[in-house]
Amino acid sequence: MTFTLAGPVLRGELVRLEPLEHRHAADLAAAAEENRSLYAYTWVPRADEVGTYIDTQLARAASGQLAPYAQISLDTGRAVGTTAYWEPRSWLGDDRLDAIEVGFTWLAASAQGTGLNTEAKFLLFRHAFEVWRVSRLELRTDARNARSRAAIEKTGARFEGVLRNFSRSWVPGEESLLRDTAVFSITGEEWPRCRERLTARLAAGTERAAA
């Protein structure tokens, strides 16, 4: 595949997605420690692990399999979490991207429920479908993570099923175990409907914030 996965800066009204770098480490260390109880099923580093976490993601980026982002709150100017494009797939031609996953997403407790995650997903989805012209965008989560599954469904993504023993578990105490993974997707044909849905959610959130 000659397509090179490189995520550009993506800007919204609440969040700016910047390619992940070590300069984001201090902010991410603070963000990750705000409320650890929210991360039962998600890979979120402890404060003293953030440097290694960034190294790992940058190594994946160097392999061409990941485009990691820091999520920057435009309200504070601080990094409040991460997200990424992951596992690019090309089947119909070496110079095109047919499918991509959005994953490795986590946010500080204070950024959750603010609309920031919705806008970040909108920016990532829009770039994938309207610039890269992908035919499929995929999202995955631990099958037990009801909160994550509900958030994914709100984007308009369709639940496809559960892949059993599909990937490693991030639950403390399950380091040597595999997890069942819930898979969701949006196709190119479905994107216009999902775009309208996300745009409406963002507009409603902005109205509530201004009230």
PDB file of C-alpha atoms in Angstrom:
ATOM      1  CA  MET A   1       0.000   0.000   0.000  1.00  0.00           C
ATOM      2  CA  THR A   2       1.485   3.333  -1.030  1.00  0.00           C
ATOM      3  CA  PHE A   3      -1.066   5.413   0.886  1.00  0.00           C
ATOM      4  CA  THR A   4       0.784   7.052   3.789  1.00  0.00           C
ATOM      5  CA  LEU A   5      -1.197   7.424   6.994  1.00  0.00           C
ATOM      6  CA  ALA A   6      -0.534  10.906   8.375  1.00  0.00           C
ATOM      7  CA  GLY A   7      -3.198  12.739  10.330  1.00  0.00           C
ATOM      8  CA  PRO A   8      -3.334  16.512   9.743  1.00  0.00           C
ATOM      9  CA  VAL A   9      -4.318  19.030  12.410  1.00  0.00           C
ATOM     10  CA  LEU A  10      -8.125  19.054  12.653  1.00  0.00           C
ATOM     11  CA  ARG A  11      -9.848  22.095  14.176  1.00  0.00           C
ATOM     12  CA  GLY A  12     -13.348  22.523  15.569  1.00  0.00           C
ATOM     13  CA  GLU A  13     -15.018  24.974  17.931  1.00  0.00           C
ATOM     14  CA  LEU A  14     -14.360  22.947  21.086  1.00  0.00           C
ATOM     15  CA  VAL A  15     -11.324  20.848  20.238  1.00  0.00           C
ATOM     16  CA  ARG A  16      -8.188  20.867  18.131  1.00  0.00           C
ATOM     17  CA  LEU A  17      -6.665  17.529  17.226  1.00  0.00           C
ATOM     18  CA  GLU A  18      -2.875  17.768  16.978  1.00  0.00           C
ATOM     19  CA  PRO A  19      -0.440  14.970  16.061  1.00  0.00           C
ATOM     20  CA  LEU A  20       0.702  13.503  19.376  1.00  0.00           C
ATOM     21  CA  GLU A  21       4.135  14.641  20.598  1.00  0.00           C
ATOM     22  CA  HIS A  22       6.102  14.557  23.840  1.00  0.00           C
ATOM     23  CA  ARG A  23       5.274  18.232  24.417  1.00  0.00           C
ATOM     24  CA  HIS A  24       1.756  17.044  25.323  1.00  0.00           C
ATOM     25  CA  ALA A  25       3.050  14.767  28.095  1.00  0.00           C
ATOM     26  CA  ALA A  26       2.586  17.055  31.115  1.00  0.00           C
ATOM     27  CA  ASP A  27      -1.003  17.903  30.214  1.00  0.00           C
ATOM     28  CA  LEU A  28      -1.857  14.272  29.499  1.00  0.00           C
ATOM     29  CA  ALA A  29      -0.324  13.127  32.784  1.00  0.00           C
ATOM     30  CA  ALA A  30      -2.616  15.519  34.666  1.00  0.00           C
ATOM     31  CA  ALA A  31      -5.639  14.582  32.545  1.00  0.00           C
ATOM     32  CA  ALA A  32      -5.150  10.849  33.064  1.00  0.00           C
ATOM     33  CA  GLU A  33      -5.191  11.138  36.849  1.00  0.00           C
ATOM     34  CA  GLU A  34      -8.391  13.176  37.252  1.00  0.00           C
ATOM     35  CA  ASN A  35     -10.624  10.128  37.822  1.00  0.00           C
ATOM     36  CA  ARG A  36      -9.152   6.697  37.202  1.00  0.00           C
ATOM     37  CA  SER A  37     -12.452   4.945  37.917  1.00  0.00           C
ATOM     38  CA  LEU A  38     -13.671   5.958  34.437  1.00  0.00           C
ATOM     39  CA  TYR A  39     -11.062   3.839  32.638  1.00  0.00           C
ATOM     40  CA  ALA A  40     -11.906   0.290  33.639  1.00  0.00           C
ATOM     41  CA  TYR A  41     -11.846  -1.032  30.057  1.00  0.00           C
ATOM     42  CA  THR A  42      -9.586   1.490  28.302  1.00  0.00           C
ATOM     43  CA  TRP A  43      -5.810   1.781  27.926  1.00  0.00           C
ATOM     44  CA  VAL A  44      -5.045   5.032  29.767  1.00  0.00           C
ATOM     45  CA  PRO A  45      -1.507   5.518  31.132  1.00  0.00           C
ATOM     46  CA  ARG A  46      -0.760   6.555  34.676  1.00  0.00           C
ATOM     47  CA  ALA A  47       0.974   9.917  35.017  1.00  0.00           C
ATOM     48  CA  ASP A  48       4.423   8.320  35.225  1.00  0.00           C
ATOM     49  CA  GLU A  49       3.706   6.125  32.190  1.00  0.00           C
ATOM     50  CA  VAL A  50       2.758   8.898  29.751  1.00  0.00           C
ATOM     51  CA  GLY A  51       6.249   9.197  28.255  1.00  0.00           C
ATOM     52  CA  THR A  52       6.344   5.478  27.474  1.00  0.00           C
ATOM     53  CA  TYR A  53       2.758   5.630  26.166  1.00  0.00           C
ATOM     54  CA  ILE A  54       3.731   8.374  23.711  1.00  0.00           C
ATOM     55  CA  ASP A  55       6.844   6.436  22.652  1.00  0.00           C
ATOM     56  CA  THR A  56       4.678   3.388  21.929  1.00  0.00           C
ATOM     57  CA  GLN A  57       2.203   5.375  19.857  1.00  0.00           C
ATOM     58  CA  LEU A  58       4.952   7.144  17.920  1.00  0.00           C
ATOM     59  CA  ALA A  59       6.567   3.784  17.146  1.00  0.00           C
ATOM     60  CA  ARG A  60       3.254   2.567  15.742  1.00  0.00           C
ATOM     61  CA  ALA A  61       3.032   5.795  13.735  1.00  0.00           C
ATOM     62  CA  ALA A  62       6.511   5.162  12.300  1.00  0.00           C
ATOM     63  CA  SER A  63       5.307   1.742  11.114  1.00  0.00           C
ATOM     64  CA  GLY A  64       2.494   3.385   9.149  1.00  0.00           C
ATOM     65  CA  GLN A  65      -0.265   1.747  11.203  1.00  0.00           C
ATOM     66  CA  LEU A  66      -1.297   4.644  13.444  1.00  0.00           C
ATOM     67  CA  ALA A  67      -1.845   8.406  13.316  1.00  0.00           C
ATOM     68  CA  PRO A  68      -2.075   9.405  17.003  1.00  0.00           C
ATOM     69  CA  TYR A  69      -3.570  12.685  18.192  1.00  0.00           C
ATOM     70  CA  ALA A  70      -3.621  14.783  21.322  1.00  0.00           C
ATOM     71  CA  GLN A  71      -7.050  16.290  21.965  1.00  0.00           C
ATOM     72  CA  ILE A  72      -6.634  19.962  22.844  1.00  0.00           C
ATOM     73  CA  SER A  73      -9.445  21.774  24.638  1.00  0.00           C
ATOM     74  CA  LEU A  74      -9.838  25.165  22.989  1.00  0.00           C
ATOM     75  CA  ASP A  75     -11.327  26.477  26.234  1.00  0.00           C
ATOM     76  CA  THR A  76      -8.137  25.826  28.225  1.00  0.00           C
ATOM     77  CA  GLY A  77      -5.478  25.267  25.562  1.00  0.00           C
ATOM     78  CA  ARG A  78      -4.450  22.069  27.327  1.00  0.00           C
ATOM     79  CA  ALA A  79      -4.282  18.481  26.100  1.00  0.00           C
ATOM     80  CA  VAL A  80      -7.165  16.586  27.713  1.00  0.00           C
ATOM     81  CA  GLY A  81      -6.866  13.185  26.055  1.00  0.00           C
ATOM     82  CA  THR A  82      -5.860  11.261  22.958  1.00  0.00           C
ATOM     83  CA  THR A  83      -7.386   9.576  19.933  1.00  0.00           C
ATOM     84  CA  ALA A  84      -6.059   8.077  16.705  1.00  0.00           C
ATOM     85  CA  TYR A  85      -6.593   6.741  13.239  1.00  0.00           C
ATOM     86  CA  TRP A  86      -5.585   3.071  13.269  1.00  0.00           C
ATOM     87  CA  GLU A  87      -5.086   0.108  10.917  1.00  0.00           C
ATOM     88  CA  PRO A  88      -5.398   1.621   7.427  1.00  0.00           C
ATOM     89  CA  ARG A  89      -6.588  -0.914   4.852  1.00  0.00           C
ATOM     90  CA  SER A  90      -6.328  -0.765   1.086  1.00  0.00           C
ATOM     91  CA  TRP A  91      -7.768  -3.454  -1.167  1.00  0.00           C
ATOM     92  CA  LEU A  92      -8.837  -1.787  -4.414  1.00  0.00           C
ATOM     93  CA  GLY A  93      -5.698   0.156  -5.277  1.00  0.00           C
ATOM     94  CA  ASP A  94      -2.336   1.013  -3.771  1.00  0.00           C
ATOM     95  CA  ASP A  95      -2.899   4.763  -3.904  1.00  0.00           C
ATOM     96  CA  ARG A  96      -6.213   4.814  -2.032  1.00  0.00           C
ATOM     97  CA  LEU A  97      -7.460   4.127   1.475  1.00  0.00           C
ATOM     98  CA  ASP A  98     -10.507   1.875   1.662  1.00  0.00           C
ATOM     99  CA  ALA A  99     -10.995   1.482   5.422  1.00  0.00           C
ATOM    100  CA  ILE A 100      -9.714   2.944   8.677  1.00  0.00           C
ATOM    101  CA  GLU A 101     -10.412   2.538  12.389  1.00  0.00           C
ATOM    102  CA  VAL A 102     -10.770   5.326  14.950  1.00  0.00           C
ATOM    103  CA  GLY A 103      -9.536   4.246  18.348  1.00  0.00           C
ATOM    104  CA  PHE A 104      -7.152   4.739  21.286  1.00  0.00           C
ATOM    105  CA  THR A 105      -9.572   7.390  22.563  1.00  0.00           C
ATOM    106  CA  TRP A 106      -9.663   8.626  26.138  1.00  0.00           C
ATOM    107  CA  LEU A 107     -10.509  11.935  27.790  1.00  0.00           C
ATOM    108  CA  ALA A 108      -9.959  13.536  31.158  1.00  0.00           C
ATOM    109  CA  ALA A 109     -12.992  13.340  33.450  1.00  0.00           C
ATOM    110  CA  SER A 110     -13.479  17.110  33.206  1.00  0.00           C
ATOM    111  CA  ALA A 111     -13.697  16.938  29.390  1.00  0.00           C
ATOM    112  CA  GLN A 112     -16.287  14.176  29.302  1.00  0.00           C
ATOM    113  CA  GLY A 113     -19.881  15.205  28.666  1.00  0.00           C
ATOM    114  CA  THR A 114     -18.822  18.595  27.274  1.00  0.00           C
ATOM    115  CA  GLY A 115     -19.391  17.841  23.590  1.00  0.00           C
ATOM    116  CA  LEU A 116     -15.654  17.668  22.975  1.00  0.00           C
ATOM    117  CA  ASN A 117     -15.714  13.946  22.207  1.00  0.00           C
ATOM    118  CA  THR A 118     -18.628  14.349  19.780  1.00  0.00           C
ATOM    119  CA  GLU A 119     -16.813  17.094  17.901  1.00  0.00           C
ATOM    120  CA  ALA A 120     -13.552  15.141  17.813  1.00  0.00           C
ATOM    121  CA  LYS A 121     -15.365  12.158  16.304  1.00  0.00           C
ATOM    122  CA  PHE A 122     -17.054  14.441  13.765  1.00  0.00           C
ATOM    123  CA  LEU A 123     -13.703  15.910  12.694  1.00  0.00           C
ATOM    124  CA  LEU A 124     -12.085  12.481  12.363  1.00  0.00           C
ATOM    125  CA  PHE A 125     -15.029  10.978  10.495  1.00  0.00           C
ATOM    126  CA  ARG A 126     -15.383  13.945   8.143  1.00  0.00           C
ATOM    127  CA  HIS A 127     -11.715  13.870   7.179  1.00  0.00           C
ATOM    128  CA  ALA A 128     -11.786  10.114   6.614  1.00  0.00           C
ATOM    129  CA  PHE A 129     -14.893  10.161   4.423  1.00  0.00           C
ATOM    130  CA  GLU A 130     -14.558  13.504   2.656  1.00  0.00           C
ATOM    131  CA  VAL A 131     -10.794  13.828   2.177  1.00  0.00           C
ATOM    132  CA  TRP A 132      -9.507  10.250   2.160  1.00  0.00           C
ATOM    133  CA  ARG A 133     -12.776   8.950   0.659  1.00  0.00           C
ATOM    134  CA  VAL A 134     -12.812   5.780   2.738  1.00  0.00           C
ATOM    135  CA  SER A 135     -15.597   3.261   2.166  1.00  0.00           C
ATOM    136  CA  ARG A 136     -15.608   2.034   5.776  1.00  0.00           C
ATOM    137  CA  LEU A 137     -14.807   3.534   9.168  1.00  0.00           C
ATOM    138  CA  GLU A 138     -14.628   1.197  12.140  1.00  0.00           C
ATOM    139  CA  LEU A 139     -14.811   1.612  15.918  1.00  0.00           C
ATOM    140  CA  ARG A 140     -14.141  -1.108  18.489  1.00  0.00           C
ATOM    141  CA  THR A 141     -14.459  -1.386  22.240  1.00  0.00           C
ATOM    142  CA  ASP A 142     -14.449  -3.986  24.996  1.00  0.00           C
ATOM    143  CA  ALA A 143     -17.792  -5.773  24.690  1.00  0.00           C
ATOM    144  CA  ARG A 144     -18.393  -5.188  28.422  1.00  0.00           C
ATOM    145  CA  ASN A 145     -17.940  -1.416  28.135  1.00  0.00           C
ATOM    146  CA  ALA A 146     -21.589  -0.337  28.055  1.00  0.00           C
ATOM    147  CA  ARG A 147     -20.717   3.355  28.352  1.00  0.00           C
ATOM    148  CA  SER A 148     -18.374   3.281  25.371  1.00  0.00           C
ATOM    149  CA  ARG A 149     -20.835   1.265  23.300  1.00  0.00           C
ATOM    150  CA  ALA A 150     -23.616   3.761  23.998  1.00  0.00           C
ATOM    151  CA  ALA A 151     -21.361   6.679  23.006  1.00  0.00           C
ATOM    152  CA  ILE A 152     -20.389   4.965  19.758  1.00  0.00           C
ATOM    153  CA  GLU A 153     -24.010   4.217  18.906  1.00  0.00           C
ATOM    154  CA  LYS A 154     -24.877   7.905  19.374  1.00  0.00           C
ATOM    155  CA  THR A 155     -22.555   8.761  16.479  1.00  0.00           C
ATOM    156  CA  GLY A 156     -24.772   6.749  14.159  1.00  0.00           C
ATOM    157  CA  ALA A 157     -22.325   3.870  13.797  1.00  0.00           C
ATOM    158  CA  ARG A 158     -23.946   0.463  13.280  1.00  0.00           C
ATOM    159  CA  PHE A 159     -23.262  -2.424  15.655  1.00  0.00           C
ATOM    160  CA  GLU A 160     -21.920  -5.384  13.679  1.00  0.00           C
ATOM    161  CA  GLY A 161     -21.338  -7.932  16.408  1.00  0.00           C
ATOM    162  CA  VAL A 162     -18.845  -9.234  18.958  1.00  0.00           C
ATOM    163  CA  LEU A 163     -15.513 -10.793  18.053  1.00  0.00           C
ATOM    164  CA  ARG A 164     -14.662 -13.300  20.781  1.00  0.00           C
ATOM    165  CA  ASN A 165     -11.164 -13.347  22.296  1.00  0.00           C
ATOM    166  CA  PHE A 166     -10.201 -10.780  19.682  1.00  0.00           C
ATOM    167  CA  SER A 167      -7.606  -8.591  21.452  1.00  0.00           C
ATOM    168  CA  ARG A 168      -5.860  -8.073  24.756  1.00  0.00           C
ATOM    169  CA  SER A 169      -7.807  -6.889  27.771  1.00  0.00           C
ATOM    170  CA  TRP A 170      -6.924  -3.559  29.407  1.00  0.00           C
ATOM    171  CA  VAL A 171      -8.795  -4.362  32.613  1.00  0.00           C
ATOM    172  CA  PRO A 172      -6.491  -4.352  35.670  1.00  0.00           C
ATOM    173  CA  GLY A 173      -5.739  -7.925  36.647  1.00  0.00           C
ATOM    174  CA  GLU A 174      -6.497  -9.235  33.144  1.00  0.00           C
ATOM    175  CA  GLU A 175      -3.111  -8.485  31.590  1.00  0.00           C
ATOM    176  CA  SER A 176      -2.702 -12.082  30.410  1.00  0.00           C
ATOM    177  CA  LEU A 177      -6.262 -12.425  29.101  1.00  0.00           C
ATOM    178  CA  LEU A 178      -8.024 -11.664  25.838  1.00  0.00           C
ATOM    179  CA  ARG A 179     -11.221  -9.659  25.607  1.00  0.00           C
ATOM    180  CA  ASP A 180     -14.361  -9.922  23.503  1.00  0.00           C
ATOM    181  CA  THR A 181     -14.554  -6.874  21.228  1.00  0.00           C
ATOM    182  CA  ALA A 182     -17.726  -5.103  20.075  1.00  0.00           C
ATOM    183  CA  VAL A 183     -17.389  -3.817  16.504  1.00  0.00           C
ATOM    184  CA  PHE A 184     -19.228  -0.852  14.993  1.00  0.00           C
ATOM    185  CA  SER A 185     -18.909   0.715  11.554  1.00  0.00           C
ATOM    186  CA  ILE A 186     -20.044   3.501   9.253  1.00  0.00           C
ATOM    187  CA  THR A 187     -19.936   3.040   5.485  1.00  0.00           C
ATOM    188  CA  GLY A 188     -19.468   5.699   2.868  1.00  0.00           C
ATOM    189  CA  GLU A 189     -23.141   5.381   1.933  1.00  0.00           C
ATOM    190  CA  GLU A 190     -24.168   5.942   5.562  1.00  0.00           C
ATOM    191  CA  TRP A 191     -21.896   8.918   6.173  1.00  0.00           C
ATOM    192  CA  PRO A 192     -24.302  11.680   4.975  1.00  0.00           C
ATOM    193  CA  ARG A 193     -26.925  10.511   7.490  1.00  0.00           C
ATOM    194  CA  CYS A 194     -24.351  10.243  10.266  1.00  0.00           C
ATOM    195  CA  ARG A 195     -22.969  13.664   9.344  1.00  0.00           C
ATOM    196  CA  GLU A 196     -26.413  15.224   9.783  1.00  0.00           C
ATOM    197  CA  ARG A 197     -26.860  13.428  13.090  1.00  0.00           C
ATOM    198  CA  LEU A 198     -23.525  14.587  14.487  1.00  0.00           C
ATOM    199  CA  THR A 199     -24.025  18.137  13.206  1.00  0.00           C
ATOM    200  CA  ALA A 200     -27.396  18.316  14.959  1.00  0.00           C
ATOM    201  CA  ARG A 201     -25.898  17.008  18.208  1.00  0.00           C
ATOM    202  CA  LEU A 202     -23.114  19.572  18.054  1.00  0.00           C
ATOM    203  CA  ALA A 203     -25.558  22.412  17.358  1.00  0.00           C
ATOM    204  CA  ALA A 204     -27.766  21.346  20.273  1.00  0.00           C
ATOM    205  CA  GLY A 205     -24.746  21.229  22.566  1.00  0.00           C
ATOM    206  CA  THR A 206     -23.654  24.701  21.509  1.00  0.00           C
ATOM    207  CA  GLU A 207     -27.140  26.076  22.187  1.00  0.00           C
ATOM    208  CA  ARG A 208     -27.166  24.557  25.685  1.00  0.00           C
ATOM    209  CA  ALA A 209     -23.738  26.021  26.416  1.00  0.00           C
ATOM    210  CA  ALA A 210     -24.876  29.487  25.313  1.00  0.00           C
ATOM    211  CA  ALA A 211     -28.138  29.388  27.289  1.00  0.00           C
TER     212      ALA A 211
END
